[in-house]
C-alpha cells in the first residue's frame, strides 16, 4: 500500500523486519547481528513496487526518520 517511502539519510534503526509476518523487532544498537530496520523496510517497499527516497533530515516531514505516502 506504500507508494513512496521516505527514509532520512544517515538514520539508523537497529532491528529486523519479518517479511512473512510483518513483525518488527528492534534491538539495541551494537548488538551482534543487529541488522538495519530502515533498510529492511525500504527493501520491502521496493519489492512491492513502491519507490524509496533517501532525503536529508531537514527535508523530512517527520521526526522519526521515516514517512510514507500511500498509493490509495
mmCIF file of C-alpha atoms in Angstrom:
data_model
loop_
_atom_site.group_PDB
_atom_site.id
_atom_site.type_symbol
_atom_site.label_atom_id
_atom_site.label_comp_id
_atom_site.label_asym_id
_atom_site.label_seq_id
_atom_site.Cartn_x
_atom_site.Cartn_y
_atom_site.Cartn_z
ATOM 1 C CA UNK A 1 0.000 0.000 0.000
ATOM 2 C CA UNK A 2 3.018 2.311 0.296
ATOM 3 C CA UNK A 3 3.588 4.250 -2.901
ATOM 4 C CA UNK A 4 6.644 6.169 -1.696
ATOM 5 C CA UNK A 5 8.767 5.601 1.396
ATOM 6 C CA UNK A 6 10.895 8.472 2.681
ATOM 7 C CA UNK A 7 13.937 7.494 4.739
ATOM 8 C CA UNK A 8 16.167 10.018 6.488
ATOM 9 C CA UNK A 9 19.740 9.966 5.178
ATOM 10 C CA UNK A 10 22.193 8.596 7.735
ATOM 11 C CA UNK A 11 19.476 7.486 10.155
ATOM 12 C CA UNK A 12 19.906 4.013 11.619
ATOM 13 C CA UNK A 13 17.415 1.892 13.474
ATOM 14 C CA UNK A 14 18.810 -1.470 14.572
ATOM 15 C CA UNK A 15 16.342 -4.290 14.082
ATOM 16 C CA UNK A 16 14.712 -6.693 11.667
ATOM 17 C CA UNK A 17 11.503 -6.959 9.675
ATOM 18 C CA UNK A 18 9.992 -10.394 9.108
ATOM 19 C CA UNK A 19 8.570 -10.053 5.589
ATOM 20 C CA UNK A 20 6.276 -13.060 6.012
ATOM 21 C CA UNK A 21 4.551 -11.909 9.203
ATOM 22 C CA UNK A 22 5.216 -8.150 9.132
ATOM 23 C CA UNK A 23 6.593 -8.398 12.655
ATOM 24 C CA UNK A 24 9.120 -5.724 13.569
ATOM 25 C CA UNK A 25 11.868 -6.494 16.064
ATOM 26 C CA UNK A 26 14.029 -3.676 17.402
ATOM 27 C CA UNK A 27 17.340 -4.454 19.080
ATOM 28 C CA UNK A 28 19.953 -2.499 20.994
ATOM 29 C CA UNK A 29 22.494 -0.603 18.917
ATOM 30 C CA UNK A 30 25.726 -2.535 18.628
ATOM 31 C CA UNK A 31 24.057 -5.877 19.341
ATOM 32 C CA UNK A 32 25.504 -8.780 17.363
ATOM 33 C CA UNK A 33 23.556 -9.358 14.153
ATOM 34 C CA UNK A 34 21.535 -6.181 14.804
ATOM 35 C CA UNK A 35 20.524 -5.600 11.187
ATOM 36 C CA UNK A 36 19.015 -2.372 9.918
ATOM 37 C CA UNK A 37 15.247 -1.965 10.124
ATOM 38 C CA UNK A 38 15.008 1.035 7.794
ATOM 39 C CA UNK A 39 16.889 -0.892 5.090
ATOM 40 C CA UNK A 40 14.529 -3.846 5.539
ATOM 41 C CA UNK A 41 11.510 -1.566 5.158
ATOM 42 C CA UNK A 42 12.999 0.076 2.074
ATOM 43 C CA UNK A 43 13.700 -3.321 0.515
ATOM 44 C CA UNK A 44 10.125 -4.454 1.132
ATOM 45 C CA UNK A 45 8.593 -1.316 -0.392
ATOM 46 C CA UNK A 46 10.874 -1.708 -3.419
ATOM 47 C CA UNK A 47 9.869 -5.379 -3.848
ATOM 48 C CA UNK A 48 6.199 -4.410 -3.697
ATOM 49 C CA UNK A 49 6.589 -1.844 -6.499
ATOM 50 C CA UNK A 50 6.869 1.310 -4.415
ATOM 51 C CA UNK A 51 9.540 3.993 -4.553
ATOM 52 C CA UNK A 52 12.123 4.628 -1.852
ATOM 53 C CA UNK A 53 13.642 8.077 -1.411
ATOM 54 C CA UNK A 54 16.507 8.847 0.945
ATOM 55 C CA UNK A 55 16.349 12.502 1.918
ATOM 56 C CA UNK A 56 18.174 14.869 4.242
ATOM 57 C CA UNK A 57 16.950 15.373 7.812
ATOM 58 C CA UNK A 58 15.912 18.991 7.258
ATOM 59 C CA UNK A 59 13.552 17.909 4.448
ATOM 60 C CA UNK A 60 11.893 15.055 6.361
ATOM 61 C CA UNK A 61 8.213 15.604 7.194
ATOM 62 C CA UNK A 62 8.609 13.673 10.471
ATOM 63 C CA UNK A 63 10.969 13.335 13.420
ATOM 64 C CA UNK A 64 11.042 9.522 13.284
ATOM 65 C CA UNK A 65 13.362 9.189 10.288
ATOM 66 C CA UNK A 66 10.697 7.554 8.139
ATOM 67 C CA UNK A 67 7.478 8.618 6.417
ATOM 68 C CA UNK A 68 5.202 7.126 3.782
ATOM 69 C CA UNK A 69 2.919 8.294 1.011
ATOM 70 C CA UNK A 70 0.246 5.682 0.410
ATOM 71 C CA UNK A 71 -0.992 4.596 -3.007
ATOM 72 C CA UNK A 72 -4.626 4.972 -2.028
#
